[in-house]
Short mmCIF file of C-alpha atoms in Angstrom, two decimals:
data_model
loop_
_atom_site.label_atom_id
_atom_site.label_comp_id
_atom_site.label_asym_id
_atom_site.label_seq_id
_atom_site.Cartn_x
_atom_site.Cartn_y
_atom_site.Cartn_z
CA MET S 231 -66.56 126.71 -250.85
CA THR S 232 -69.49 124.34 -250.91
CA LEU S 233 -71.50 123.40 -247.85
CA GLY S 234 -70.02 119.91 -247.96
CA ALA S 235 -66.47 121.28 -247.94
CA TYR S 236 -67.37 123.61 -245.07
CA LEU S 237 -68.77 120.72 -243.04
CA HIS S 238 -65.70 118.61 -243.76
CA ALA S 239 -63.29 121.37 -242.74
CA ASN S 240 -65.19 122.33 -239.58
CA ALA S 241 -66.58 119.01 -238.33
CA VAL S 242 -64.61 119.14 -235.07
CA ASP S 243 -65.70 122.71 -234.33
CA ILE S 244 -69.34 121.98 -235.10
CA ALA S 245 -69.36 118.84 -232.95
CA TYR S 246 -67.78 120.82 -230.09
CA PHE S 247 -70.39 123.58 -230.28
CA ALA S 248 -73.24 121.07 -230.52
CA GLY S 249 -71.89 119.12 -227.53
CA GLN S 250 -71.47 122.31 -225.53
CA HIS S 251 -75.01 123.44 -226.42
CA ILE S 252 -76.51 120.11 -225.35
CA LEU S 253 -74.45 119.95 -222.15
CA LEU S 254 -75.40 123.47 -221.04
CA PHE S 255 -79.00 122.78 -222.03
CA LEU S 256 -79.20 119.65 -219.88
CA LEU S 257 -77.54 121.37 -216.92
CA SER S 258 -79.78 124.42 -217.05
CA LEU S 259 -82.92 122.33 -217.58
CA ALA S 260 -82.09 120.18 -214.55
CA ALA S 261 -81.50 123.28 -212.40
CA ALA S 262 -84.66 124.96 -213.72
CA ALA S 263 -86.74 121.82 -213.08
CA ALA S 264 -85.51 121.51 -209.48
CA ILE S 265 -86.11 125.19 -208.69
CA GLY S 266 -89.38 125.38 -210.63
CA LEU S 267 -90.85 122.32 -208.92
CA ALA S 268 -89.88 123.53 -205.44
CA LEU S 269 -91.24 127.04 -206.05
CA GLY S 270 -94.38 125.67 -207.71
CA ILE S 271 -95.15 123.54 -204.66
CA ALA S 272 -94.41 126.52 -202.36
CA VAL S 273 -96.81 128.71 -204.33
CA VAL S 274 -99.64 126.18 -203.91
CA ARG S 275 -98.95 125.55 -200.24
CA LEU S 276 -98.18 129.03 -198.94
CA ARG S 277 -100.45 131.95 -199.62
CA LEU S 278 -97.60 134.35 -198.81
CA ALA S 279 -95.38 132.78 -201.47
CA ALA S 280 -98.20 133.02 -203.99
CA ASN S 281 -98.79 136.70 -203.21
CA ILE S 282 -95.10 137.47 -203.73
CA ALA S 283 -94.43 135.14 -206.66
CA VAL S 284 -97.40 135.72 -208.94
CA PRO S 285 -96.82 139.44 -209.74
CA ILE S 286 -93.07 138.86 -210.15
CA VAL S 287 -93.69 135.93 -212.49
CA ASN S 288 -96.11 137.99 -214.56
CA VAL S 289 -93.58 140.78 -215.06
CA LEU S 290 -90.64 138.46 -215.80
CA GLN S 291 -92.77 136.49 -218.22
CA ALA S 292 -93.15 139.52 -220.48
CA CYS S 293 -89.42 140.30 -220.31
CA PRO S 294 -87.69 139.45 -223.63
CA GLU S 295 -84.76 137.05 -223.18
CA ILE S 296 -82.26 139.30 -224.94
CA VAL S 297 -83.15 142.09 -222.49
CA LEU S 298 -82.64 139.75 -219.53
CA LEU S 299 -79.31 138.78 -221.07
CA ALA S 300 -78.26 142.38 -221.68
CA ILE S 301 -79.17 143.67 -218.23
CA SER S 302 -77.47 140.77 -216.46
CA ILE S 303 -74.07 141.62 -218.00
CA PRO S 304 -73.47 144.63 -215.70
CA LEU S 305 -74.51 142.43 -212.77
CA LEU S 306 -72.68 139.17 -213.49
CA GLY S 307 -70.29 139.92 -216.34
CA ILE S 308 -69.91 137.91 -219.53
CA GLY S 309 -69.47 134.19 -220.08
CA PHE S 310 -71.72 131.47 -218.71
CA LYS S 311 -72.13 133.33 -215.40
CA GLY S 312 -73.77 136.24 -217.25
CA ALA S 313 -76.18 133.81 -218.89
CA LEU S 314 -77.46 132.48 -215.58
CA ILE S 315 -80.20 135.08 -215.03
CA PRO S 316 -81.95 134.66 -218.40
CA LEU S 317 -81.48 130.89 -218.34
CA LEU S 318 -82.92 130.50 -214.86
CA VAL S 319 -85.74 133.01 -215.31
CA LYS S 320 -86.90 131.64 -218.67
CA GLY S 321 -86.42 128.02 -217.54
CA VAL S 322 -87.97 128.22 -214.09
CA LEU S 323 -91.13 130.21 -214.92
CA PRO S 324 -93.00 127.71 -217.13
CA ILE S 325 -92.20 124.85 -214.73
CA LEU S 326 -93.26 126.88 -211.69
CA ARG S 327 -96.51 127.95 -213.32
CA ASN S 328 -97.46 124.49 -214.54
CA THR S 329 -96.50 122.79 -211.26
CA SER S 330 -98.69 125.12 -209.23
CA SER S 331 -101.63 125.06 -211.62
CA GLY S 332 -101.26 121.29 -212.06
CA ILE S 333 -101.38 120.63 -208.32
CA ALA S 334 -104.20 123.14 -207.82
CA GLY S 335 -106.16 121.32 -210.55
CA VAL S 336 -106.00 117.88 -208.90
CA ASP S 337 -109.49 116.64 -208.08
CA PRO S 338 -110.04 117.63 -204.40
CA ARG S 339 -111.99 114.40 -203.79
CA ILE S 340 -108.85 112.32 -204.51
CA VAL S 341 -106.84 114.41 -202.03
CA GLU S 342 -109.68 114.10 -199.50
CA ALA S 343 -109.75 110.33 -199.95
CA ALA S 344 -105.97 110.11 -199.42
CA ARG S 345 -106.32 112.20 -196.28
CA GLY S 346 -109.13 109.96 -195.10
CA LEU S 347 -106.79 106.97 -195.49
CA GLY S 348 -104.51 108.70 -193.00
CA LEU S 349 -101.65 109.52 -195.39
CA PRO S 350 -99.32 112.26 -194.10
CA PRO S 351 -99.17 115.49 -196.19
CA ALA S 352 -95.75 114.65 -197.68
CA ARG S 353 -96.98 111.25 -198.90
CA ILE S 354 -100.10 112.89 -200.35
CA LEU S 355 -97.90 115.34 -202.25
CA PHE S 356 -95.51 112.73 -203.66
CA ARG S 357 -97.86 109.77 -204.14
CA VAL S 358 -101.10 111.52 -205.13
CA GLU S 359 -100.81 115.16 -206.18
CA LEU S 360 -97.53 115.19 -208.13
CA PRO S 361 -98.36 112.02 -210.15
CA ALA S 362 -101.78 113.45 -210.99
CA ALA S 363 -100.24 116.76 -212.06
CA LEU S 364 -97.41 115.07 -214.01
CA PRO S 365 -98.70 115.60 -217.57
CA ILE S 366 -99.13 119.34 -216.91
CA ILE S 367 -95.72 119.55 -215.22
CA ILE S 368 -94.06 117.80 -218.19
CA SER S 369 -95.78 120.28 -220.48
CA GLY S 370 -94.15 123.08 -218.45
CA VAL S 371 -90.77 121.34 -218.72
CA ARG S 372 -91.27 121.14 -222.49
CA ILE S 373 -91.97 124.88 -222.81
CA ALA S 374 -88.92 125.58 -220.60
CA ALA S 375 -86.71 123.25 -222.64
CA VAL S 376 -87.54 124.92 -225.95
CA MET S 377 -87.01 128.33 -224.34
CA LEU S 378 -83.64 127.30 -222.89
CA ILE S 379 -82.34 126.09 -226.26
CA SER S 380 -83.31 129.47 -227.69
CA VAL S 381 -81.69 131.44 -224.84
CA LEU S 382 -78.51 129.35 -225.17
CA THR S 383 -78.16 130.37 -228.83
CA LEU S 384 -78.33 134.02 -227.75
CA THR S 385 -75.68 133.56 -225.05
CA ALA S 386 -73.15 133.25 -227.89
CA TYR S 387 -73.27 137.05 -227.90
CA ILE S 388 -71.72 137.18 -224.44
CA GLY S 389 -69.06 134.64 -225.24
CA VAL S 390 -70.67 131.33 -224.29
CA ASP S 391 -69.75 128.55 -226.73
CA SER S 392 -72.92 127.09 -228.23
CA LEU S 393 -74.42 126.47 -231.65
CA GLY S 394 -75.33 130.15 -231.50
CA THR S 395 -71.63 130.90 -231.94
CA LEU S 396 -71.88 129.54 -235.50
CA ILE S 397 -74.87 131.80 -236.19
CA VAL S 398 -73.10 134.83 -234.71
CA ARG S 399 -70.02 134.12 -236.87
CA GLY S 400 -72.18 133.64 -239.93
CA ILE S 401 -73.92 136.98 -239.37
CA ALA S 402 -70.63 138.79 -238.66
CA ARG S 403 -68.92 137.45 -241.81
CA MET S 404 -72.10 137.25 -243.91
CA ASP S 405 -71.14 133.64 -244.52
CA PRO S 406 -74.15 131.44 -245.28
CA HIS S 407 -72.43 128.15 -244.31
CA PRO S 408 -72.05 128.58 -240.53
CA LEU S 409 -75.41 130.39 -240.57
CA LEU S 410 -77.18 127.44 -242.15
CA VAL S 411 -75.40 124.81 -240.06
CA GLY S 412 -75.92 126.69 -236.77
CA SER S 413 -79.54 127.62 -237.47
CA LEU S 414 -80.58 124.21 -238.76
CA LEU S 415 -78.89 122.32 -235.93
CA THR S 416 -80.44 124.50 -233.19
CA ALA S 417 -83.83 124.28 -234.90
CA ALA S 418 -83.50 120.49 -235.17
CA LEU S 419 -82.46 120.23 -231.52
CA ALA S 420 -85.42 122.33 -230.36
CA ILE S 421 -87.91 120.42 -232.51
CA ALA S 422 -86.54 117.02 -231.40
CA VAL S 423 -86.62 117.94 -227.71
CA ASN S 424 -90.14 119.32 -228.14
CA TYR S 425 -91.40 116.10 -229.74
CA ALA S 426 -89.69 113.89 -227.17
CA LEU S 427 -91.39 115.77 -224.34
CA VAL S 428 -94.75 115.81 -226.13
CA ALA S 429 -94.43 112.02 -226.26
CA ALA S 430 -93.50 111.88 -222.55
CA GLU S 431 -96.54 114.04 -221.77
CA ARG S 432 -98.81 111.61 -223.63
CA VAL S 433 -97.33 108.61 -221.86
CA ALA S 434 -97.85 110.31 -218.47
CA ALA S 435 -101.43 111.22 -219.35
CA ARG S 436 -102.21 107.68 -220.53
CA HIS S 437 -100.61 106.24 -217.43
CA LEU S 438 -102.88 108.46 -215.34
CA ALA S 439 -106.02 107.41 -217.19
CA MET U 64 -69.83 158.68 -219.57
CA ASN U 65 -72.61 158.65 -217.01
CA LEU U 66 -76.19 157.69 -217.80
CA LEU U 67 -77.60 161.18 -217.60
CA SER U 68 -75.22 162.78 -220.08
CA PHE U 69 -75.56 159.74 -222.35
CA PHE U 70 -79.31 160.32 -222.41
CA ALA U 71 -78.86 164.05 -222.99
CA TYR U 72 -76.66 163.36 -226.04
CA ASN U 73 -78.66 160.48 -227.47
CA TRP U 74 -82.32 160.99 -226.57
CA GLU U 75 -83.36 161.76 -230.16
CA ARG U 76 -81.76 158.58 -231.41
CA ILE U 77 -83.32 156.53 -228.60
CA ILE U 78 -86.77 157.87 -229.48
CA ASP U 79 -86.18 157.21 -233.18
CA LEU U 80 -85.12 153.64 -232.56
CA THR U 81 -88.05 153.10 -230.16
CA LEU U 82 -90.48 154.29 -232.83
CA GLY U 83 -88.83 152.03 -235.41
CA HIS U 84 -89.10 149.16 -232.94
CA VAL U 85 -92.82 149.79 -232.38
CA VAL U 86 -93.52 150.07 -236.11
CA LEU U 87 -91.63 146.85 -236.86
CA SER U 88 -93.47 144.92 -234.11
CA LEU U 89 -96.92 146.27 -234.96
CA CYS U 90 -96.52 145.80 -238.74
CA SER U 91 -95.45 142.20 -238.18
CA VAL U 92 -98.33 141.40 -235.83
CA GLY U 93 -100.71 143.17 -238.24
CA ILE U 94 -99.59 140.99 -241.13
CA ALA U 95 -99.68 137.91 -238.87
CA LEU U 96 -103.29 138.79 -237.97
CA VAL U 97 -104.31 139.12 -241.62
CA ALA U 98 -102.81 135.69 -242.31
CA GLY U 99 -103.48 133.99 -238.97
CA LEU U 100 -107.16 134.76 -238.35
CA PRO U 101 -108.34 133.16 -241.62
CA LEU U 102 -106.00 130.22 -240.98
CA GLY U 103 -107.57 129.76 -237.53
CA VAL U 104 -111.07 129.83 -239.04
CA LEU U 105 -109.91 127.36 -241.70
CA CYS U 106 -108.64 125.03 -238.95
CA HIS U 107 -112.07 125.27 -237.31
CA CYS U 108 -113.99 124.54 -240.51
CA CYS U 109 -111.76 121.78 -241.80
CA ARG U 110 -110.39 119.47 -239.11
CA PRO U 111 -107.94 117.49 -241.31
CA LEU U 112 -106.26 120.79 -242.26
CA ALA U 113 -106.12 121.81 -238.59
CA ALA U 114 -103.51 119.18 -237.71
CA LEU U 115 -101.35 120.25 -240.65
CA ILE U 116 -101.59 124.02 -240.08
CA LEU U 117 -101.16 123.83 -236.30
CA GLY U 118 -98.31 121.34 -236.71
CA LEU U 119 -96.43 123.60 -239.12
CA THR U 120 -96.95 126.81 -237.13
CA SER U 121 -95.88 125.09 -233.91
CA ILE U 122 -92.70 123.77 -235.57
CA ILE U 123 -91.87 127.34 -236.64
CA TYR U 124 -92.63 128.56 -233.10
CA THR U 125 -90.20 125.96 -231.71
CA ILE U 126 -87.25 127.24 -233.78
CA PRO U 127 -85.00 129.42 -231.60
CA THR U 128 -85.47 133.07 -232.56
CA LEU U 129 -81.81 133.68 -233.39
CA ALA U 130 -81.84 130.62 -235.66
CA LEU U 131 -84.96 131.88 -237.43
CA PHE U 132 -83.28 135.23 -238.10
CA GLY U 133 -80.13 133.37 -239.13
CA LEU U 134 -82.09 131.34 -241.68
CA MET U 135 -83.57 134.53 -243.14
CA ILE U 136 -80.18 135.81 -244.39
CA PRO U 137 -79.47 133.03 -246.94
CA LEU U 138 -83.16 132.99 -247.93
CA LEU U 139 -84.11 136.67 -248.11
CA GLY U 140 -80.97 138.68 -247.41
CA ILE U 141 -80.82 141.47 -244.85
CA GLY U 142 -82.97 144.49 -244.05
CA ILE U 143 -86.49 145.21 -242.90
CA VAL U 144 -88.32 142.66 -245.11
CA PRO U 145 -86.63 139.48 -243.82
CA ALA U 146 -86.97 140.83 -240.26
CA ILE U 147 -90.72 141.32 -240.68
CA VAL U 148 -91.06 137.88 -242.29
CA ALA U 149 -89.30 136.27 -239.31
CA VAL U 150 -91.48 138.04 -236.74
CA VAL U 151 -94.66 137.29 -238.75
CA LEU U 152 -93.78 133.58 -238.93
CA TYR U 153 -93.16 133.52 -235.20
CA SER U 154 -96.42 135.36 -234.42
CA LEU U 155 -98.59 132.94 -236.37
CA LEU U 156 -98.88 130.16 -233.78
CA PRO U 157 -100.48 132.11 -230.89
CA ILE U 158 -102.97 133.76 -233.27
CA VAL U 159 -103.92 130.63 -235.25
CA GLN U 160 -104.04 128.40 -232.19
CA ASN U 161 -106.15 130.76 -230.10
CA THR U 162 -108.55 131.49 -232.96
CA TYR U 163 -109.01 127.76 -233.40
CA ALA U 164 -109.35 127.06 -229.67
CA GLY U 165 -111.74 129.98 -229.15
CA LEU U 166 -114.02 128.84 -231.97
CA ALA U 167 -113.89 125.22 -230.81
CA ALA U 168 -114.94 126.26 -227.29
CA VAL U 169 -118.25 127.80 -228.41
CA GLN U 170 -120.99 125.68 -226.84
CA PRO U 171 -122.80 123.33 -229.25
CA ASP U 172 -126.28 124.39 -228.04
CA ILE U 173 -125.52 128.03 -228.93
CA ARG U 174 -124.39 126.89 -232.36
CA GLU U 175 -127.58 124.84 -232.73
CA ALA U 176 -129.73 127.79 -231.66
CA ALA U 177 -128.09 129.93 -234.36
CA THR U 178 -128.80 127.26 -236.96
CA GLY U 179 -132.36 127.04 -235.63
CA LEU U 180 -132.75 130.79 -236.18
CA GLY U 181 -131.98 130.15 -239.84
CA MET U 182 -128.47 131.56 -239.88
CA GLY U 183 -126.25 130.36 -242.71
CA PHE U 184 -122.66 129.30 -242.29
CA GLY U 185 -121.21 132.80 -242.75
CA ALA U 186 -123.72 134.59 -240.50
CA LYS U 187 -123.29 131.99 -237.78
CA LEU U 188 -119.51 132.36 -237.92
CA LEU U 189 -119.40 136.17 -238.00
CA ARG U 190 -122.30 137.01 -235.69
CA VAL U 191 -122.21 134.19 -233.16
CA GLU U 192 -119.00 132.17 -233.08
CA VAL U 193 -116.38 134.90 -233.66
CA PRO U 194 -117.82 137.31 -231.05
CA LEU U 195 -117.92 134.51 -228.47
CA ALA U 196 -114.36 133.45 -229.31
CA LEU U 197 -113.04 137.02 -229.15
CA PRO U 198 -111.53 136.99 -225.63
CA VAL U 199 -109.50 133.85 -226.41
CA VAL U 200 -108.42 135.24 -229.80
CA PHE U 201 -107.36 138.42 -228.06
CA ALA U 202 -105.25 136.49 -225.56
CA GLY U 203 -103.38 135.05 -228.56
CA ILE U 204 -102.87 138.53 -230.01
CA ARG U 205 -101.43 139.68 -226.68
CA VAL U 206 -98.92 136.83 -226.62
CA ALA U 207 -98.00 137.62 -230.24
CA VAL U 208 -97.43 141.33 -229.53
CA VAL U 209 -95.31 140.70 -226.42
CA ASN U 210 -93.23 138.12 -228.36
CA ALA U 211 -92.87 140.48 -231.31
CA VAL U 212 -91.55 143.32 -229.14
CA GLY U 213 -88.87 141.00 -227.77
CA MET U 214 -88.05 139.46 -231.11
CA ALA U 215 -87.81 142.80 -232.91
CA THR U 216 -84.72 143.41 -230.77
CA LEU U 217 -82.91 140.73 -232.78
CA ALA U 218 -83.98 142.38 -236.04
CA SER U 219 -81.03 144.73 -235.57
CA LEU U 220 -78.73 141.76 -236.29
CA ILE U 221 -79.97 141.57 -239.86
CA GLY U 222 -79.83 145.30 -240.37
CA ALA U 223 -83.46 146.18 -239.66
CA GLY U 224 -82.81 148.72 -236.90
CA GLY U 225 -84.85 148.97 -233.72
CA LEU U 226 -83.65 149.13 -230.13
CA GLY U 227 -81.44 146.09 -230.70
CA ASP U 228 -79.02 148.55 -232.37
CA LEU U 229 -78.31 150.04 -228.95
CA ILE U 230 -78.27 146.74 -227.05
CA PHE U 231 -75.90 144.93 -229.41
CA ARG U 232 -73.66 147.99 -229.73
CA GLY U 233 -73.53 148.07 -225.93
CA ILE U 234 -72.70 144.36 -225.67
CA SER U 235 -69.93 144.47 -228.29
CA THR U 236 -68.30 147.66 -226.97
CA VAL U 237 -68.95 146.81 -223.30
CA SER U 238 -70.77 150.10 -222.84
CA TRP U 239 -73.50 149.94 -220.21
CA PRO U 240 -75.36 153.16 -221.13
CA PHE U 241 -76.08 151.63 -224.56
CA VAL U 242 -77.26 148.36 -222.99
CA ILE U 243 -79.42 150.12 -220.42
CA PHE U 244 -81.03 152.67 -222.73
CA GLY U 245 -81.66 149.93 -225.27
CA SER U 246 -83.10 147.48 -222.75
CA LEU U 247 -85.31 149.82 -220.74
CA PRO U 248 -87.53 150.92 -223.66
CA VAL U 249 -87.88 147.28 -224.86
CA LEU U 250 -88.84 146.24 -221.35
CA ALA U 251 -91.27 149.14 -221.01
CA LEU U 252 -92.87 148.35 -224.38
CA ALA U 253 -93.23 144.66 -223.52
CA LEU U 254 -94.78 145.34 -220.13
CA LEU U 255 -97.02 148.07 -221.50
CA ALA U 256 -98.27 145.76 -224.26
CA ASP U 257 -98.79 142.90 -221.81
CA LEU U 258 -100.66 144.88 -219.16
CA GLY U 259 -102.63 147.05 -221.59
CA LEU U 260 -103.80 144.15 -223.72
CA LYS U 261 -104.57 142.08 -220.63
CA ALA U 262 -106.92 144.86 -219.47
CA VAL U 263 -108.69 144.87 -222.85
CA GLU U 264 -108.89 141.08 -222.72
CA GLN U 265 -110.57 141.13 -219.30
CA ARG U 266 -113.07 143.72 -220.45
CA LEU U 267 -113.88 141.61 -223.52
CA ALA U 268 -114.30 138.47 -221.40
CA LEU U 269 -116.63 140.35 -219.05
CA ARG U 270 -118.74 141.60 -221.94
CA THR U 271 -118.95 138.14 -223.49
CA ALA U 272 -119.96 136.65 -220.15
CA THR U 273 -122.73 139.20 -219.48
CA SER U 274 -124.20 139.38 -222.99
#
């Protein structure tokens, strides 16, 4: 069978897996962004949170995603539920880290000036600090996004439908067609998302300047 | 079967696979160093090439790891060689990028002083710029090693052994002792590499700062 014939015969399947991959990616990125931003702000504002979070983040950072996936099976079972731990850990960490370092890196004179104008702390956070930290935060979102696409391919091993399913099938049957289609599509997705967010980062940085 | 008796029956195999895992990771990072350090220096010396080399290595780094291993099978087949190639490709970015960034961060007046002392291009690079860039380069090596330990787990999928053998066997047969005794050594190796190399990195940074 040629690659063209394979594509023709499996177009519906491939479209389903691609759609599923993109859907789960968007959902997990949205969740990771919300949690990462909130925790990042907490780490900057509360010394206690920083003291607890920083060592945990450092350990989890070094934890390979397949290990996170494997050890969450006994805890949460298989299927999308079992993928939640690696998806959240690998998605939240880069956003948390960049949010806190981005806010900490905002020029203190700007914050001082805003305070001098009598702005309440919440307004300072949303109108001054977060916009100034935006390029760095978007950079964290970009790292998380690429990571999440990679983790989602691996979740095929615990029964989540994604483009990884094609790769897993290809490896199991030693069939180059699903291997090529699955690998190239996930690679293309990751590269496209990466470039889109690099562009967003530039726009945010230019806007700031 | 409980965890203790599993370990009693399988400890030799676990140690074997752990050693294989370490060898696979270290060989790959070693090869990536041999290729990546000169590429980083090349980026530093020739700016137009820098965009090309950094662009290519970062595209490779963006490819999901499972997809990269998946692409190896049609290209190179299965076994240890395609696994090492995949991990080497993935390790290039942190090494090349940090070598480049470390060299670029050397202060211009130090560079000028070296030129003023009559140092040629090679002497300046080897005796002034590289030693000053070392802590940053080392940070890149640390990231590469930690990544490689994680990625080597997937090498099992293309028949290259390592602790992934236990993890994937455990996942497909729903056997937790396999999952746990495969995951724990990977986790321990990753943390050990991260903390150990971080300590070396701090010592290097301290020495660079005081000298």
